[in-house]
Amino acid sequence: KRVQKLVLVDKQWAMCGAQPSQHHINWDHIYGEIPGPVACDDDDGEGKTEAMKPSYFDSWPIPLQTSKQDLKNAQNRREMKKRLFESAQGPVLLLAVHLCGTLSLKAVDLFNDNKRISFFALKPCCLPPMLHVTRNEVFQIGTHSFPATDVCASGTFRNSKWKGPPRSHLKARFNSWSDHLYQGVEEGDAGTTQKQKQEFEIQTKGGFQNVFIFAERDSKSTENTFPLINVE
């Protein structure tokens, strides 16, 4: 078995086939030309050769593709279900890394709503902003709901510098946020979905966002990934 492709999803990608602007994520490492000597085709019989500019896209052992999607947009999530998940030729692994604020809620929704996703890994990032408290919102993921007052906090990074209360003061809220996200992952009929919440110490210099959430349904299709996660 092999991985067919990796699809990198973010709303800051340019549209497929478009020329990226300054506000887009730079994708030169995916579609750009590899620097170095230019390879040439064989002689065409008339003493001419054609320059071949190798690209990163052709060099990756597993194809990398970008997809401009906004997870907060319901229509975009429906399109992802149709074009990415339901059309997949094998099991789908959803890796949601460093999702800011309420994007983590949408990632859990994607896993709950798409049974073709066999494995899910979520690394929550920053907490939802206080705007949701001002609106008296109650978050809902799966059958689990909780008030925004449990998890929202002020503060943000600006120019790589933290602006807000001491980060250590937010650890309890982040742990509550992670607990709620974990509870929102649905276990399926008769517990067909296994899930785990684990802490790996990655942030050590004032950071506290070291919680990872994993879920797996139909372990046969992913050859039971959980034992691999537990390896130190």
mmCIF file of C-alpha atoms in Angstrom:
data_model
loop_
_atom_site.group_PDB
_atom_site.id
_atom_site.type_symbol
_atom_site.label_atom_id
_atom_site.label_comp_id
_atom_site.label_asym_id
_atom_site.label_seq_id
_atom_site.Cartn_x
_atom_site.Cartn_y
_atom_site.Cartn_z
ATOM 1 C CA LYS A 1 0.000 0.000 0.000
ATOM 2 C CA ARG A 2 1.132 3.565 -0.643
ATOM 3 C CA VAL A 3 -0.063 7.109 -0.095
ATOM 4 C CA GLN A 4 -1.753 8.369 -3.246
ATOM 5 C CA LYS A 5 -1.352 12.103 -2.558
ATOM 6 C CA LEU A 6 -1.201 14.807 0.086
ATOM 7 C CA VAL A 7 -3.637 17.723 -0.164
ATOM 8 C CA LEU A 8 -2.589 20.869 1.706
ATOM 9 C CA VAL A 9 -5.683 22.863 2.673
ATOM 10 C CA ASP A 10 -5.666 26.542 3.632
ATOM 11 C CA LYS A 11 -7.732 29.577 2.700
ATOM 12 C CA GLN A 12 -4.527 31.563 2.101
ATOM 13 C CA TRP A 13 -3.477 29.520 -0.929
ATOM 14 C CA ALA A 14 -4.029 31.084 -4.324
ATOM 15 C CA MET A 15 -6.637 29.467 -6.552
ATOM 16 C CA CYS A 16 -5.367 26.559 -8.613
ATOM 17 C CA GLY A 17 -3.676 27.825 -11.764
ATOM 18 C CA ALA A 18 -3.586 31.435 -10.560
ATOM 19 C CA GLN A 19 -0.524 33.562 -9.923
ATOM 20 C CA PRO A 20 -0.090 34.028 -6.150
ATOM 21 C CA SER A 21 -0.262 37.566 -4.780
ATOM 22 C CA GLN A 22 1.702 38.975 -1.865
ATOM 23 C CA HIS A 23 -1.021 38.045 0.658
ATOM 24 C CA HIS A 24 -1.049 34.382 -0.422
ATOM 25 C CA ILE A 25 1.081 31.591 1.027
ATOM 26 C CA ASN A 26 4.244 31.188 -1.021
ATOM 27 C CA TRP A 27 4.087 27.861 -2.857
ATOM 28 C CA ASP A 28 7.462 27.938 -4.584
ATOM 29 C CA HIS A 29 8.527 24.877 -2.573
ATOM 30 C CA ILE A 30 5.648 22.953 -4.151
ATOM 31 C CA TYR A 31 5.268 24.243 -7.702
ATOM 32 C CA GLY A 32 8.444 26.281 -8.189
ATOM 33 C CA GLU A 33 11.519 25.422 -10.223
ATOM 34 C CA ILE A 34 14.435 23.665 -8.540
ATOM 35 C CA PRO A 35 17.554 25.860 -8.652
ATOM 36 C CA GLY A 36 20.660 24.432 -10.246
ATOM 37 C CA PRO A 37 21.871 23.225 -13.648
ATOM 38 C CA VAL A 38 19.213 22.874 -16.322
ATOM 39 C CA ALA A 39 18.753 19.386 -17.731
ATOM 40 C CA CYS A 40 18.263 18.925 -21.453
ATOM 41 C CA ASP A 41 16.354 16.505 -23.625
ATOM 42 C CA ASP A 42 18.156 14.195 -26.000
ATOM 43 C CA ASP A 43 19.163 15.626 -29.340
ATOM 44 C CA ASP A 44 16.103 15.942 -31.584
ATOM 45 C CA GLY A 45 18.086 14.778 -34.616
ATOM 46 C CA GLU A 46 18.758 18.281 -35.867
ATOM 47 C CA GLY A 47 21.463 19.098 -33.357
ATOM 48 C CA LYS A 48 19.045 20.913 -31.048
ATOM 49 C CA THR A 49 18.276 20.237 -27.416
ATOM 50 C CA GLU A 50 15.354 21.455 -25.351
ATOM 51 C CA ALA A 51 15.969 22.855 -21.859
ATOM 52 C CA MET A 52 14.063 21.046 -19.121
ATOM 53 C CA LYS A 53 13.472 23.020 -15.930
ATOM 54 C CA PRO A 54 12.823 20.553 -13.090
ATOM 55 C CA SER A 55 10.104 21.518 -10.608
ATOM 56 C CA TYR A 56 9.600 20.639 -6.986
ATOM 57 C CA PHE A 57 6.140 19.303 -7.874
ATOM 58 C CA ASP A 58 7.697 16.537 -9.963
ATOM 59 C CA SER A 59 10.372 15.764 -7.381
ATOM 60 C CA TRP A 60 8.239 14.864 -4.350
ATOM 61 C CA PRO A 61 7.970 11.055 -3.866
ATOM 62 C CA ILE A 62 4.331 11.589 -2.836
ATOM 63 C CA PRO A 63 2.415 14.185 -4.904
ATOM 64 C CA LEU A 64 1.668 17.422 -3.022
ATOM 65 C CA GLN A 65 -1.328 19.489 -4.046
ATOM 66 C CA THR A 66 -2.777 22.712 -2.647
ATOM 67 C CA SER A 67 -6.463 23.395 -2.135
ATOM 68 C CA LYS A 68 -7.864 26.822 -1.274
ATOM 69 C CA GLN A 69 -10.597 26.138 1.283
ATOM 70 C CA ASP A 70 -12.112 28.046 4.203
ATOM 71 C CA LEU A 71 -13.070 25.527 6.903
ATOM 72 C CA LYS A 72 -15.440 28.068 8.447
ATOM 73 C CA ASN A 73 -17.462 28.157 5.231
ATOM 74 C CA ALA A 74 -20.155 25.463 5.135
ATOM 75 C CA GLN A 75 -20.167 25.379 1.318
ATOM 76 C CA ASN A 76 -16.409 24.816 1.263
ATOM 77 C CA ARG A 77 -16.766 21.911 3.713
ATOM 78 C CA ARG A 78 -19.446 20.342 1.505
ATOM 79 C CA GLU A 79 -17.145 20.678 -1.515
ATOM 80 C CA MET A 80 -14.312 19.054 0.421
ATOM 81 C CA LYS A 81 -16.588 16.157 1.297
ATOM 82 C CA LYS A 82 -17.574 15.656 -2.338
ATOM 83 C CA ARG A 83 -14.250 16.272 -4.087
ATOM 84 C CA LEU A 84 -11.719 15.081 -1.529
ATOM 85 C CA PHE A 85 -13.214 12.576 0.881
ATOM 86 C CA GLU A 86 -15.914 10.755 -1.090
ATOM 87 C CA SER A 87 -13.789 10.553 -4.243
ATOM 88 C CA ALA A 88 -10.766 9.085 -2.439
ATOM 89 C CA GLN A 89 -9.741 5.618 -3.632
ATOM 90 C CA GLY A 90 -8.698 4.519 -0.138
ATOM 91 C CA PRO A 91 -8.848 5.569 3.515
ATOM 92 C CA VAL A 92 -8.403 9.265 4.257
ATOM 93 C CA LEU A 93 -6.146 10.617 7.000
ATOM 94 C CA LEU A 94 -6.986 14.127 8.229
ATOM 95 C CA LEU A 95 -4.092 15.975 9.871
ATOM 96 C CA ALA A 96 -5.114 19.284 11.457
ATOM 97 C CA VAL A 97 -1.962 20.964 12.725
ATOM 98 C CA HIS A 98 -1.838 24.220 14.709
ATOM 99 C CA LEU A 99 -5.393 25.267 13.981
ATOM 100 C CA CYS A 100 -6.136 28.663 15.489
ATOM 101 C CA GLY A 101 -9.252 29.346 17.523
ATOM 102 C CA THR A 102 -12.522 27.933 16.234
ATOM 103 C CA LEU A 103 -10.843 26.228 13.260
ATOM 104 C CA SER A 104 -10.294 23.293 15.624
ATOM 105 C CA LEU A 105 -14.077 22.997 15.999
ATOM 106 C CA LYS A 106 -14.469 22.780 12.226
ATOM 107 C CA ALA A 107 -11.770 20.109 11.996
ATOM 108 C CA VAL A 108 -13.649 17.945 14.515
ATOM 109 C CA ASP A 109 -16.830 18.525 12.497
ATOM 110 C CA LEU A 110 -15.042 17.326 9.351
ATOM 111 C CA PHE A 111 -14.069 14.084 11.051
ATOM 112 C CA ASN A 112 -17.512 13.509 12.577
ATOM 113 C CA ASP A 113 -19.356 14.238 9.318
ATOM 114 C CA ASN A 114 -17.162 12.233 6.925
ATOM 115 C CA LYS A 115 -17.032 8.503 7.556
ATOM 116 C CA ARG A 116 -14.389 8.069 4.841
ATOM 117 C CA ILE A 117 -11.874 9.699 7.196
ATOM 118 C CA SER A 118 -10.229 6.757 8.939
ATOM 119 C CA PHE A 119 -7.689 8.622 11.043
ATOM 120 C CA PHE A 120 -7.736 12.109 12.561
ATOM 121 C CA ALA A 121 -4.963 14.012 14.327
ATOM 122 C CA LEU A 122 -5.624 17.456 15.800
ATOM 123 C CA LYS A 123 -3.065 19.836 17.301
ATOM 124 C CA PRO A 124 -5.055 22.779 18.728
ATOM 125 C CA CYS A 125 -3.320 26.143 18.739
ATOM 126 C CA CYS A 126 -4.477 29.476 20.147
ATOM 127 C CA LEU A 127 -7.726 29.880 22.074
ATOM 128 C CA PRO A 128 -10.877 31.443 20.585
ATOM 129 C CA PRO A 129 -11.043 35.239 21.070
ATOM 130 C CA MET A 130 -13.296 37.022 23.562
ATOM 131 C CA LEU A 131 -15.617 38.077 20.721
ATOM 132 C CA HIS A 132 -17.484 34.788 21.179
ATOM 133 C CA VAL A 133 -18.062 35.583 24.858
ATOM 134 C CA THR A 134 -19.408 39.014 23.952
ATOM 135 C CA ARG A 135 -21.912 37.257 21.687
ATOM 136 C CA ASN A 136 -22.886 34.817 24.476
ATOM 137 C CA GLU A 137 -22.101 31.905 22.157
ATOM 138 C CA VAL A 138 -22.343 28.222 22.962
ATOM 139 C CA PHE A 139 -20.035 26.020 20.880
ATOM 140 C CA GLN A 140 -21.429 22.764 19.466
ATOM 141 C CA ILE A 141 -19.407 19.862 18.049
ATOM 142 C CA GLY A 142 -21.135 16.554 17.538
ATOM 143 C CA THR A 143 -23.450 16.023 20.481
ATOM 144 C CA HIS A 144 -21.208 17.996 22.812
ATOM 145 C CA SER A 145 -21.766 21.671 23.649
ATOM 146 C CA PHE A 146 -20.056 24.125 25.966
ATOM 147 C CA PRO A 147 -20.150 27.872 26.648
ATOM 148 C CA ALA A 148 -17.571 30.169 25.109
ATOM 149 C CA THR A 149 -16.829 31.521 28.598
ATOM 150 C CA ASP A 150 -15.098 28.199 29.401
ATOM 151 C CA VAL A 151 -12.350 28.599 26.838
ATOM 152 C CA CYS A 152 -12.087 32.060 25.280
ATOM 153 C CA ALA A 153 -9.265 34.422 26.209
ATOM 154 C CA SER A 154 -7.744 37.717 25.174
ATOM 155 C CA GLY A 155 -4.262 38.055 23.747
ATOM 156 C CA THR A 156 -2.556 37.377 20.433
ATOM 157 C CA PHE A 157 0.833 37.237 18.732
ATOM 158 C CA ARG A 158 1.877 40.369 16.845
ATOM 159 C CA ASN A 159 5.124 40.346 14.902
ATOM 160 C CA SER A 160 6.057 37.128 16.722
ATOM 161 C CA LYS A 161 5.593 38.799 20.130
ATOM 162 C CA TRP A 162 2.835 37.874 22.581
ATOM 163 C CA LYS A 163 0.444 40.703 23.457
ATOM 164 C CA GLY A 164 -1.838 39.808 26.336
ATOM 165 C CA PRO A 165 -1.880 38.280 29.823
ATOM 166 C CA PRO A 166 1.029 36.034 30.863
ATOM 167 C CA ARG A 167 0.769 32.910 28.745
ATOM 168 C CA SER A 168 1.124 30.688 31.802
ATOM 169 C CA HIS A 169 -2.205 32.068 33.028
ATOM 170 C CA LEU A 170 -3.948 30.581 29.995
ATOM 171 C CA LYS A 171 -2.848 26.985 30.494
ATOM 172 C CA ALA A 172 -5.986 25.987 32.429
ATOM 173 C CA ARG A 173 -8.201 27.413 29.673
ATOM 174 C CA PHE A 174 -6.217 25.618 26.991
ATOM 175 C CA ASN A 175 -6.584 22.331 28.872
ATOM 176 C CA SER A 176 -10.344 22.956 29.107
ATOM 177 C CA TRP A 177 -10.413 23.758 25.374
ATOM 178 C CA SER A 178 -8.600 20.516 24.572
ATOM 179 C CA ASP A 179 -10.960 18.520 26.817
ATOM 180 C CA HIS A 180 -14.023 19.946 25.063
ATOM 181 C CA LEU A 181 -12.557 19.232 21.620
ATOM 182 C CA TYR A 182 -11.821 15.666 22.700
ATOM 183 C CA GLN A 183 -15.375 15.196 23.965
ATOM 184 C CA GLY A 184 -16.716 16.528 20.668
ATOM 185 C CA VAL A 185 -15.109 13.687 18.691
ATOM 186 C CA GLU A 186 -17.974 11.231 18.220
ATOM 187 C CA GLU A 187 -17.258 7.593 19.022
ATOM 188 C CA GLY A 188 -19.720 6.225 16.472
ATOM 189 C CA ASP A 189 -22.145 3.342 16.771
ATOM 190 C CA ALA A 190 -21.104 0.817 19.395
ATOM 191 C CA GLY A 191 -17.835 2.643 19.929
ATOM 192 C CA THR A 192 -16.457 2.005 16.432
ATOM 193 C CA THR A 193 -14.211 5.059 16.789
ATOM 194 C CA GLN A 194 -11.252 4.951 19.126
ATOM 195 C CA LYS A 195 -9.860 8.221 20.412
ATOM 196 C CA GLN A 196 -7.015 9.432 22.572
ATOM 197 C CA LYS A 197 -5.821 12.714 24.037
ATOM 198 C CA GLN A 198 -2.098 12.840 24.681
ATOM 199 C CA GLU A 199 0.442 15.427 25.768
ATOM 200 C CA PHE A 200 3.872 15.660 24.179
ATOM 201 C CA GLU A 201 6.194 18.340 25.558
ATOM 202 C CA ILE A 202 7.154 20.348 22.500
ATOM 203 C CA GLN A 203 6.699 23.911 23.695
ATOM 204 C CA THR A 204 9.078 24.494 26.600
ATOM 205 C CA LYS A 205 9.843 28.227 26.583
ATOM 206 C CA GLY A 206 6.671 29.622 28.097
ATOM 207 C CA GLY A 207 4.360 27.661 25.807
ATOM 208 C CA PHE A 208 1.745 25.206 27.006
ATOM 209 C CA GLN A 209 0.043 23.998 23.821
ATOM 210 C CA ASN A 210 1.304 20.432 23.984
ATOM 211 C CA VAL A 211 -1.949 18.499 23.685
ATOM 212 C CA PHE A 212 -2.715 16.277 20.681
ATOM 213 C CA ILE A 213 -6.048 14.587 19.929
ATOM 214 C CA PHE A 214 -6.186 11.402 17.859
ATOM 215 C CA ALA A 215 -9.166 9.442 16.566
ATOM 216 C CA GLU A 216 -9.368 6.318 14.452
ATOM 217 C CA ARG A 217 -12.333 4.547 12.905
ATOM 218 C CA ASP A 218 -12.139 1.233 11.076
ATOM 219 C CA SER A 219 -8.682 0.359 12.375
ATOM 220 C CA LYS A 220 -8.209 -2.272 9.657
ATOM 221 C CA SER A 221 -7.972 0.403 6.973
ATOM 222 C CA THR A 222 -5.226 2.276 8.817
ATOM 223 C CA GLU A 223 -3.571 -0.860 10.184
ATOM 224 C CA ASN A 224 -4.203 0.297 13.722
ATOM 225 C CA THR A 225 -2.202 3.490 13.918
ATOM 226 C CA PHE A 226 -2.555 4.018 17.677
ATOM 227 C CA PRO A 227 0.326 1.694 18.710
ATOM 228 C CA LEU A 228 2.629 3.786 16.521
ATOM 229 C CA ILE A 229 1.554 6.964 18.315
ATOM 230 C CA ASN A 230 2.327 5.443 21.705
ATOM 231 C CA VAL A 231 5.948 4.739 20.814
ATOM 232 C CA GLU A 232 8.216 7.093 22.768
#
